[in-house]
Structure formats: C-alpha cells, structure tokens
Short mmCIF file of C-alpha atoms in Angstrom, two decimals:
data_model
loop_
_atom_site.label_atom_id
_atom_site.label_comp_id
_atom_site.label_asym_id
_atom_site.label_seq_id
_atom_site.Cartn_x
_atom_site.Cartn_y
_atom_site.Cartn_z
CA TYR A 1 -35.41 3.81 0.74
CA GLY A 2 -36.48 5.34 4.02
CA SER A 3 -33.80 7.97 4.45
CA TYR A 4 -31.12 9.85 2.58
CA ILE A 5 -28.42 7.78 4.29
CA ASP A 6 -30.07 4.52 3.20
CA PHE A 7 -30.36 5.84 -0.35
CA SER A 8 -26.69 6.94 -0.36
CA LYS A 9 -25.54 3.52 0.85
CA THR A 10 -27.64 1.72 -1.76
CA ASN A 11 -26.50 4.08 -4.51
CA THR A 12 -22.81 3.75 -3.58
CA THR A 13 -23.06 -0.04 -3.36
CA PHE A 14 -24.68 -0.14 -6.80
CA LYS A 15 -21.95 2.05 -8.30
CA ILE A 16 -19.17 -0.11 -6.87
CA GLN A 17 -20.77 -3.41 -7.88
CA ASN A 18 -21.64 -2.22 -11.38
CA SER A 19 -18.51 -0.31 -12.28
CA ASN A 20 -15.84 -1.19 -14.76
CA ILE A 21 -12.13 -1.09 -14.02
CA SER A 22 -11.86 2.57 -15.01
CA THR A 23 -14.62 3.80 -12.70
CA ILE A 24 -13.22 5.69 -9.72
CA SER A 25 -15.44 5.04 -6.72
CA SER A 26 -13.37 6.94 -4.17
CA LEU A 27 -13.13 10.27 -5.98
CA LYS A 28 -14.37 12.43 -3.08
CA ALA A 29 -13.31 10.15 -0.24
CA SER A 30 -10.18 12.05 0.78
CA LYS A 31 -9.39 15.39 2.36
CA THR A 32 -7.18 16.47 -0.52
CA LEU A 33 -7.40 19.18 -3.13
CA PHE A 34 -8.42 17.62 -6.44
CA ARG A 35 -5.72 17.87 -9.09
CA PRO A 36 -6.57 15.92 -12.23
CA TYR A 37 -2.98 14.82 -12.93
CA GLN A 38 -2.92 13.02 -9.58
CA PHE A 39 -5.54 10.56 -10.83
CA LYS A 40 -3.48 9.41 -13.82
CA PRO A 41 -1.49 6.90 -11.72
CA LEU A 42 -4.74 5.57 -10.25
CA LEU A 43 -6.23 5.00 -13.70
CA LYS A 44 -3.01 3.38 -14.94
CA PHE A 45 -2.99 1.16 -11.85
CA LEU A 46 -6.62 0.12 -12.32
CA ASN A 47 -6.03 -0.70 -15.98
CA SER A 48 -2.79 -2.61 -15.46
CA ASP A 49 -2.86 -6.39 -15.67
CA ASN A 50 -0.66 -6.97 -12.62
CA LYS A 51 -1.91 -4.05 -10.48
CA ARG A 52 1.54 -2.52 -10.20
CA ILE A 53 2.75 0.94 -11.02
CA LEU A 54 5.92 2.97 -10.66
CA VAL A 55 5.28 6.60 -9.78
CA ALA A 56 8.41 8.70 -10.09
CA ASP A 57 7.07 12.25 -10.12
CA GLU A 58 9.15 15.23 -9.07
CA VAL A 59 9.25 16.31 -5.44
CA GLY A 60 6.10 18.14 -4.40
CA LEU A 61 3.75 16.87 -7.11
CA GLY A 62 1.79 14.66 -4.74
CA LYS A 63 3.04 11.08 -4.84
CA THR A 64 1.59 10.58 -1.35
CA ILE A 65 -1.80 11.78 -2.58
CA GLU A 66 -1.58 9.55 -5.65
CA ALA A 67 -0.77 6.54 -3.46
CA GLY A 68 -3.55 7.43 -1.03
CA HIS A 69 -6.11 7.56 -3.83
CA ILE A 70 -5.01 4.12 -5.02
CA MET A 71 -5.44 2.78 -1.48
CA LEU A 72 -8.89 4.35 -1.12
CA GLU A 73 -9.97 2.92 -4.45
CA LEU A 74 -8.79 -0.56 -3.48
CA LYS A 75 -10.66 -0.15 -0.19
CA ALA A 76 -13.85 0.90 -2.01
CA ARG A 77 -13.57 -2.22 -4.17
CA ASN A 78 -12.92 -4.42 -1.11
CA GLU A 79 -9.48 -5.28 -2.47
CA PHE A 80 -7.45 -3.45 0.18
CA LYS A 81 -6.25 -6.21 2.48
CA ASN A 82 -2.79 -6.19 4.03
CA ALA A 83 -0.90 -3.01 3.14
CA LEU A 84 2.77 -2.19 3.56
CA VAL A 85 4.63 1.09 3.21
CA VAL A 86 8.41 0.70 2.99
CA CYS A 87 10.35 3.93 3.43
CA PRO A 88 13.37 5.43 5.19
CA ILE A 89 12.98 5.87 8.95
CA SER A 90 12.97 9.65 8.49
CA LEU A 91 9.73 9.46 6.45
CA GLN A 92 7.76 6.97 8.53
CA ALA A 93 5.96 9.51 10.74
CA LYS A 94 5.13 11.65 7.68
CA TRP A 95 3.51 8.69 5.92
CA LYS A 96 1.56 7.69 9.02
CA GLU A 97 0.28 11.22 9.61
CA GLU A 98 -0.64 12.01 6.01
CA LEU A 99 -2.43 8.71 5.41
CA LYS A 100 -4.48 9.26 8.56
CA ASP A 101 -5.20 12.98 8.09
CA LYS A 102 -5.88 13.00 4.35
CA PHE A 103 -7.32 9.54 3.75
CA GLY A 104 -8.55 8.24 7.10
CA LEU A 105 -6.21 5.25 6.85
CA THR A 106 -4.57 4.13 10.08
CA PHE A 107 -1.10 2.63 9.70
CA THR A 108 1.27 1.38 12.40
CA ILE A 109 4.99 2.10 12.36
CA VAL A 110 6.65 -1.26 12.99
CA GLU A 111 9.97 -1.21 14.82
CA HIS A 112 10.67 -4.96 14.80
CA VAL A 113 9.93 -7.61 12.19
CA LYS A 114 8.47 -9.85 14.93
CA GLU A 115 5.74 -7.22 15.46
CA LEU A 116 4.76 -7.33 11.79
CA VAL A 117 4.70 -11.12 11.75
CA LYS A 118 2.47 -11.08 14.85
CA MET A 119 0.17 -8.55 13.17
CA LEU A 120 -0.11 -10.82 10.12
CA GLU A 121 -0.87 -13.81 12.34
CA ASP A 122 -3.51 -12.03 14.40
CA HIS A 123 -5.05 -9.62 11.88
CA ASP A 124 -4.43 -11.05 8.40
CA GLY A 125 -6.33 -9.02 5.83
CA ARG A 126 -6.38 -5.91 8.02
CA VAL A 127 -2.68 -5.16 8.51
CA ARG A 128 -1.56 -1.60 7.72
CA ALA A 129 2.15 -1.29 8.45
CA ILE A 130 5.02 1.08 7.80
CA ILE A 131 8.55 -0.34 7.93
CA ASN A 132 11.99 0.82 6.91
CA TYR A 133 14.20 -0.75 4.27
CA ASP A 134 16.34 -2.60 6.82
CA LYS A 135 13.33 -4.79 7.68
CA ILE A 136 13.01 -6.22 4.16
CA ARG A 137 16.66 -7.04 3.50
CA SER A 138 17.08 -10.63 2.41
CA LYS A 139 19.67 -12.50 4.45
CA THR A 140 20.57 -15.98 3.26
CA ILE A 141 22.96 -18.40 4.89
CA LYS A 142 23.70 -21.62 3.00
CA GLY A 143 20.72 -20.96 0.76
CA GLU A 144 18.24 -20.47 3.63
CA GLU A 145 16.46 -17.17 4.17
CA GLN A 146 17.18 -15.66 7.59
CA ASN A 147 14.81 -12.67 7.43
CA LEU A 148 11.86 -13.58 9.68
CA LEU A 149 9.35 -11.57 7.63
CA LEU A 150 10.39 -13.05 4.29
CA ASN A 151 10.35 -16.55 5.76
CA TYR A 152 6.93 -16.04 7.28
CA LEU A 153 5.42 -14.69 4.07
CA ASN A 154 6.85 -17.56 2.06
CA LEU A 155 5.90 -20.38 4.46
CA ASN A 156 2.40 -19.10 5.25
CA SER A 157 1.28 -17.93 1.81
CA LYS A 158 0.63 -14.46 3.22
CA LYS A 159 0.81 -11.44 0.98
CA PHE A 160 0.17 -7.74 0.78
CA SER A 161 -2.50 -6.40 -1.55
CA PHE A 162 -0.71 -3.06 -1.56
CA ILE A 163 3.01 -2.36 -1.23
CA LEU A 164 4.45 1.12 -1.52
CA CYS A 165 8.20 1.67 -1.68
CA ASP A 166 9.02 5.34 -1.11
CA GLU A 167 12.49 6.45 -2.11
CA ALA A 168 12.63 3.34 -4.30
CA HIS A 169 16.00 4.38 -5.69
CA LYS A 170 17.35 2.57 -2.61
CA MET A 171 16.56 -0.64 -4.50
CA ARG A 172 18.04 0.25 -7.88
CA ASN A 173 20.93 -2.21 -7.58
CA GLU A 174 19.55 -5.71 -8.08
CA THR A 175 22.53 -7.30 -6.32
CA THR A 176 21.71 -5.72 -2.94
CA GLN A 177 19.93 -7.52 -0.11
CA THR A 178 17.30 -4.75 -0.05
CA TYR A 179 16.41 -5.32 -3.71
CA LYS A 180 16.26 -9.08 -3.20
CA GLY A 181 14.05 -8.69 -0.13
CA ALA A 182 11.64 -6.35 -1.92
CA GLU A 183 11.49 -8.76 -4.83
CA LYS A 184 10.56 -11.60 -2.45
CA ILE A 185 7.86 -9.56 -0.72
CA MET A 186 6.32 -8.57 -4.03
CA SER A 187 6.39 -12.09 -5.42
CA THR A 188 4.45 -13.69 -2.55
#
C-alpha cells in the first residue's frame, strides 16, 4: 500500500463499495458528539424505498445533526448531488453555519430564485442551497406555473437528491401555495 494514507483510502473505498444499505460509512465524519438515537433516522432513511423520512423530534434533540448525518452518508455513497434546505429566513444563517462547522458542508443562502436557477444551470450536481418558504410557493395563472424555480425544475428535468424542510408545519395545509410548491419540488 505504500503509506497509511493510501491504505486508509483503499480501505474506505472497499467499505463503501462493499456495504449494504444499513452500513453507515460516515459514522466518524462529523464534528458532533455521538448520540445513538440520532442515527435512527439515518438508518430508517437508508432502509426506506423512496429515500424519504419525516423527522419530528422535540426541540433540542438534534434534528440538524440527524439531517447532517444523512447528508454525509449520501456524500460517502456518491449520492449527494443537488441539495436544498428550505426554512424560515430566521433559521437560514443557523443552518449554513452548523452544516459548515459540524459537517464540513458548504451551503449558500439564496436570496432570489434566479440565483438558484443559475446555480443549477452552472453547477448541476453540486448545488447546495438554503432558501426560505416564499421561494417555493407555487403560483399558477390560467393553469401555468409562474414560479421560476418550479418551472425550471419541471422543464429541465433537474432535481434535488436531498431536500430538507425545517419547520415543516408551515406546509401542513395542502391547499396552500407553499404546500403545492414543496410537492412539485419533491416530485421532480
């Protein structure tokens, strides 16, 4: 192998390529304190058929850490492509900071939908964005979608491999434009 680093790379590659869906490859890849209950959502996510999960833990139990571990695991499996965090404006900086500090993941807070569309055009597969709920609201006039992001995703067959909706209770009413927009983003 030559060196310890070469051996580590070969060993890690072997583990990732020869693991089953329940093998966690990113266990020590974050700067977080290990709490076993925080890996339950990751295992449920990995074992789900549609790779979706709803995490509705109490405040302070580590939903950010649980989400970060899912992202790191997707990254380790080379399945972490475009990623989107949707949250209230007041939480955007917190998400950006914690994902960077604890998981080494760099996300951009997007102020305008045009910015996100440009990111998808120029960096498809490597987009890491944080937006607020206003940006995903579906707006239809005479049956035509007016939201630039939703239109772009639909017309260009672009999608996100990871979507996180923090404070998801904002989408509990299926008749709202926010709910309809989130549904469209998740169905692309």
